[in-house]
mmCIF file of C-alpha atoms in Angstrom:
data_model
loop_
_atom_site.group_PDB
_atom_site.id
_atom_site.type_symbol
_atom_site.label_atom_id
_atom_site.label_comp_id
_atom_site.label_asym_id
_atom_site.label_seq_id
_atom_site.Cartn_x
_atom_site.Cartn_y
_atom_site.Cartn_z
ATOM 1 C CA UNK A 39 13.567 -46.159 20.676
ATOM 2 C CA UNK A 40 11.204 -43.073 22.569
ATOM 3 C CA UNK A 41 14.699 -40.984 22.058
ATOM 4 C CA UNK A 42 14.506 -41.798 18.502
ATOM 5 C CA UNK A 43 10.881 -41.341 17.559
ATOM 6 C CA UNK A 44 11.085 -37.895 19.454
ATOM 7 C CA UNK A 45 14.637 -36.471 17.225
ATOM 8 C CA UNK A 46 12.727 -37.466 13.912
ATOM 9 C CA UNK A 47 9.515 -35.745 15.442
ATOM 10 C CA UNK A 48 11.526 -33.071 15.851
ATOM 11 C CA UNK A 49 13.353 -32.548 12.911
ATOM 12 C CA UNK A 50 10.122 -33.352 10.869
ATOM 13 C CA UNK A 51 8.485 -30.395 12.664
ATOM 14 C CA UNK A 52 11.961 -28.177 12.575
ATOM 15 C CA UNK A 53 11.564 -29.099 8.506
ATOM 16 C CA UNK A 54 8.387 -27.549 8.400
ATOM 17 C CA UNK A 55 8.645 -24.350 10.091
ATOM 18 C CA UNK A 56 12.037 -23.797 7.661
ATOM 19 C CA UNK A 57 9.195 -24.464 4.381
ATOM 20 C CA UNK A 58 6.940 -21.979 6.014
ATOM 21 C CA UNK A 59 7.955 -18.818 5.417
ATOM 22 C CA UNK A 60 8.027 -19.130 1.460
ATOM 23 C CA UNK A 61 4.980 -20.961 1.102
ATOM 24 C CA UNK A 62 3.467 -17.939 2.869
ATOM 25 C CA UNK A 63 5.148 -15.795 0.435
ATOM 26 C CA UNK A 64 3.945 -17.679 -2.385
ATOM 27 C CA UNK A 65 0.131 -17.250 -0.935
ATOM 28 C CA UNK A 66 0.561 -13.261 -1.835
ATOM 29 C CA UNK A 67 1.810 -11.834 1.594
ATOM 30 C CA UNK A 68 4.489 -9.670 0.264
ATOM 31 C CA UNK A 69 4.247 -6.131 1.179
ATOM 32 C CA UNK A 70 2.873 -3.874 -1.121
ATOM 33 C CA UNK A 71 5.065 -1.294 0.120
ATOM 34 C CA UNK A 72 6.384 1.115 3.368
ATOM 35 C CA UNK A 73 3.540 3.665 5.153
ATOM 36 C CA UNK A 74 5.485 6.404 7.227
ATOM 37 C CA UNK A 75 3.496 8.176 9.632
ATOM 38 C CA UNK A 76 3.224 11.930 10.706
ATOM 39 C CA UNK A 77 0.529 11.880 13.304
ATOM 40 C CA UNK A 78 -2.013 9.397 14.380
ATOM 41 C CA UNK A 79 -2.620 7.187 11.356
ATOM 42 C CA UNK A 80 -4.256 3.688 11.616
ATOM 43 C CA UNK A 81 -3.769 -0.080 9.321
ATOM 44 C CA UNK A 82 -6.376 -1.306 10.273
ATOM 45 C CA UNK A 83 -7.190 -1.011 14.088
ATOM 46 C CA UNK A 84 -3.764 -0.963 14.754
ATOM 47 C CA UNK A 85 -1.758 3.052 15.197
ATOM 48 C CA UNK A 86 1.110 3.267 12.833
ATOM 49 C CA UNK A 87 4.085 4.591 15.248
ATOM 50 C CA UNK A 88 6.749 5.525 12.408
ATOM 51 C CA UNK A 89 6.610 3.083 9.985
ATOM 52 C CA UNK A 90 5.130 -0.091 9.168
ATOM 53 C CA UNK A 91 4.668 -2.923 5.809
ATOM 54 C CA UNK A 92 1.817 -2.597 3.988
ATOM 55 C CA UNK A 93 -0.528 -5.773 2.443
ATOM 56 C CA UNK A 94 -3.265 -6.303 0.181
ATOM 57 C CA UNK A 95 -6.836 -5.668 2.036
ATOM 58 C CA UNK A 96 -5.212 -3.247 4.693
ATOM 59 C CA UNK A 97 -6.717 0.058 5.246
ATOM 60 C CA UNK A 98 -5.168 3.105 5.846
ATOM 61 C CA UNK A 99 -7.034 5.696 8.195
ATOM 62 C CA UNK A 100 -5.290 9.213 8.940
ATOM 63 C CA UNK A 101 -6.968 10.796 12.183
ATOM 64 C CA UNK A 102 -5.120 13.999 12.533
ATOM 65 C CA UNK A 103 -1.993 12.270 11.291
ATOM 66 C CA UNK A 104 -0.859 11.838 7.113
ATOM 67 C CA UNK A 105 0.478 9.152 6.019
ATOM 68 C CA UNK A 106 3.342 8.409 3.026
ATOM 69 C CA UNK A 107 3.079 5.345 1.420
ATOM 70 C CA UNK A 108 6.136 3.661 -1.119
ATOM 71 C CA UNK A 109 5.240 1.711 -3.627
ATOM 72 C CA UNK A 110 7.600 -0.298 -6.456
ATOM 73 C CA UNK A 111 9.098 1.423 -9.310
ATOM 74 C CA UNK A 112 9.354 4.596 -7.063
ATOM 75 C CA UNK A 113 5.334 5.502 -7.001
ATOM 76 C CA UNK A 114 4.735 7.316 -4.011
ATOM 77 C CA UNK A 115 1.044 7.864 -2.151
ATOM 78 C CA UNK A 116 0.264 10.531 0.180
ATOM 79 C CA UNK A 117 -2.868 9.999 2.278
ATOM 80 C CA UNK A 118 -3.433 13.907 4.209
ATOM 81 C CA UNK A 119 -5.314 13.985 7.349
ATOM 82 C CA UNK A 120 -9.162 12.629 7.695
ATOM 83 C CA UNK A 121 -8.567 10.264 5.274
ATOM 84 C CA UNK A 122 -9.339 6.375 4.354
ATOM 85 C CA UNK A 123 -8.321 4.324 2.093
ATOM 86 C CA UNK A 124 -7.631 0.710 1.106
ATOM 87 C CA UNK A 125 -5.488 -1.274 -0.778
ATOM 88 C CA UNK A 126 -5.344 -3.960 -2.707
ATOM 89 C CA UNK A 127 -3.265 -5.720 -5.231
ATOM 90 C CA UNK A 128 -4.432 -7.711 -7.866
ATOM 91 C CA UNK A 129 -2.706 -8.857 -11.668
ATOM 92 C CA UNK A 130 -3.067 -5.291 -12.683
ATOM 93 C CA UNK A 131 -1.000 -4.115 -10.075
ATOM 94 C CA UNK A 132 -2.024 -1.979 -7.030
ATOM 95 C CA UNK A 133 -5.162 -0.326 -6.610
ATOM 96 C CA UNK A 134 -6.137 2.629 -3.849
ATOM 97 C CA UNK A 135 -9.273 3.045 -3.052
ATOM 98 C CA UNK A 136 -10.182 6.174 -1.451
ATOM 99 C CA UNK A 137 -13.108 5.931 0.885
ATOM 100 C CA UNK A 138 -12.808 9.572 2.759
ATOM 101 C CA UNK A 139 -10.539 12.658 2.293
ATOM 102 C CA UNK A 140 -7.564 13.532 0.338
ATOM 103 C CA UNK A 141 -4.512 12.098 -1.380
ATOM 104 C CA UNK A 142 -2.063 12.257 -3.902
ATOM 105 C CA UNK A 143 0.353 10.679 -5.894
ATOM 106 C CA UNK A 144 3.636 10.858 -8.007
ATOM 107 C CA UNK A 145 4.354 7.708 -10.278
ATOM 108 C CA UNK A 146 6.546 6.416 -13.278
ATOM 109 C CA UNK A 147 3.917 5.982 -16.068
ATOM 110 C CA UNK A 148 5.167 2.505 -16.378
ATOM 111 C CA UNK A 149 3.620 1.886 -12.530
ATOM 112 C CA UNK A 150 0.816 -0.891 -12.138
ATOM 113 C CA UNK A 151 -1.076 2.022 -10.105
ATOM 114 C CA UNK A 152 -4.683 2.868 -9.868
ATOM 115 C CA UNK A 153 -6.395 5.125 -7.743
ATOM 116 C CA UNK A 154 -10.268 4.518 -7.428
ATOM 117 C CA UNK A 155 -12.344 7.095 -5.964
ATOM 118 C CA UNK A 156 -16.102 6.652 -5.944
ATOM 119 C CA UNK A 157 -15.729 4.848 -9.607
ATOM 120 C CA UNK A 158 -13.005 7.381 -10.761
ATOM 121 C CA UNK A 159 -10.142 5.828 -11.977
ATOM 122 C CA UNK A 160 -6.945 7.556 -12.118
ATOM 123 C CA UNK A 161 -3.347 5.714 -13.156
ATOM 124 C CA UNK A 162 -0.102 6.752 -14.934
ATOM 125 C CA UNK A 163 0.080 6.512 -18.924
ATOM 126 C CA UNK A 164 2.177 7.745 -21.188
ATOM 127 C CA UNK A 165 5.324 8.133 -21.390
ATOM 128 C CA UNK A 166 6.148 10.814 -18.352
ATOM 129 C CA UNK A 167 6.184 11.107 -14.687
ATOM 130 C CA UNK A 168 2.798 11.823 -13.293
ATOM 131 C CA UNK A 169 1.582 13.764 -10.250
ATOM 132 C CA UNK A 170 -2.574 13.742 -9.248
ATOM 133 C CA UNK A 171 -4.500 14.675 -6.423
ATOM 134 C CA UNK A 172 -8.069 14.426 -5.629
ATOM 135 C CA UNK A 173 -10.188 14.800 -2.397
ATOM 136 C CA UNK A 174 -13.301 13.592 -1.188
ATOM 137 C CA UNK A 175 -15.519 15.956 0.165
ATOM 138 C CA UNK A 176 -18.250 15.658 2.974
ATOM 139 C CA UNK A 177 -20.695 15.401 0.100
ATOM 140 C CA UNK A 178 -19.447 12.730 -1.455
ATOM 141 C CA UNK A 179 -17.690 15.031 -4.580
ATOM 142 C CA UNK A 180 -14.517 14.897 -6.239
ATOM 143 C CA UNK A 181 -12.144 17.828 -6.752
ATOM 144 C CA UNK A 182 -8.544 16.885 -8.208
ATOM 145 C CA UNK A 183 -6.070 17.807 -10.446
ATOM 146 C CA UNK A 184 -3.834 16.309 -12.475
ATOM 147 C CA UNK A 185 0.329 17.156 -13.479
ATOM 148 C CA UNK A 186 2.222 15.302 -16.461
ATOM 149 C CA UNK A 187 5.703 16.459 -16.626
ATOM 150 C CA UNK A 188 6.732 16.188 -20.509
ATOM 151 C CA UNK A 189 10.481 16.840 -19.448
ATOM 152 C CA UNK A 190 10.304 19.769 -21.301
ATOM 153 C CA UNK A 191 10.708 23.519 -20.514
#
């Protein structure tokens, strides 16, 4: 009877920890996307050593290191040295905020992708491939530019 109680103990608990990893899925802990590292970068408190998952609610910190970051539908995020920035992910899609430094992205305009600096908003519209940068300076100003490939020469 103890033998019994303790196999359908066990397979309740061995039925749970089989449900787990979807429901934790479900709760929004899918990556966001891949950060490659060149250099000391940081998510969170803990170093990047090549490459690592990104989640809503990590940040990003580049020491003397930069960071590459690949998002869905091809977007891609580089974060140069000196840098922070979160991210987060929301029904709009991903948002990076930069906090400190420099970065830049590439994106199909059809990416859920905003970059938030300081209460500047850049994100891919249109109908073409898009390519921004902005920095961050000591003072708290923003430079940037901004590249829309038409596809045409």
């Amino acid at each position: 009877m103890l033998q019994s109680s303790v196999r359908r103990g066990a397979s309740i608990a061995l039925c749970l920890l089989l449900l787990l990893p979807p429901a934790l899925l479900a709760s929004g802990s899918r990556p966001l996307g891949t950060l490659r590292s060149d250099g000391t970068v940081y998510v969170g408190s803990a170093p990047v050593r090549v490459e690592t998952a990104v989640f809503s609610g990590d940040k990003v910190s580049t020491a003397d290191g930069r960071a590459t970051l690949s998002l869905a539908r091809g977007s891609r995020l580089m974060i140069d040295r000196g840098s922070n920035a979160g991210l987060w992910s929301s029904n709009e899609g991903v948002t990076i905020g930069l906090e400190r430094g420099r970065l830049a992205f590439t994106a199909d305009p059809k990416a859920s992708l905003r970059v938030d600096a300081d209460g500047l908003m850049l994100a891919p519209s249109g109908s073409f491939p898009s390519l921004a940068e902005i920095a961050m300076t000591a003072d708290g100003s923003l430079t940037g530019e901004l590249y829309i490939d038409s596809g045409l020469n």
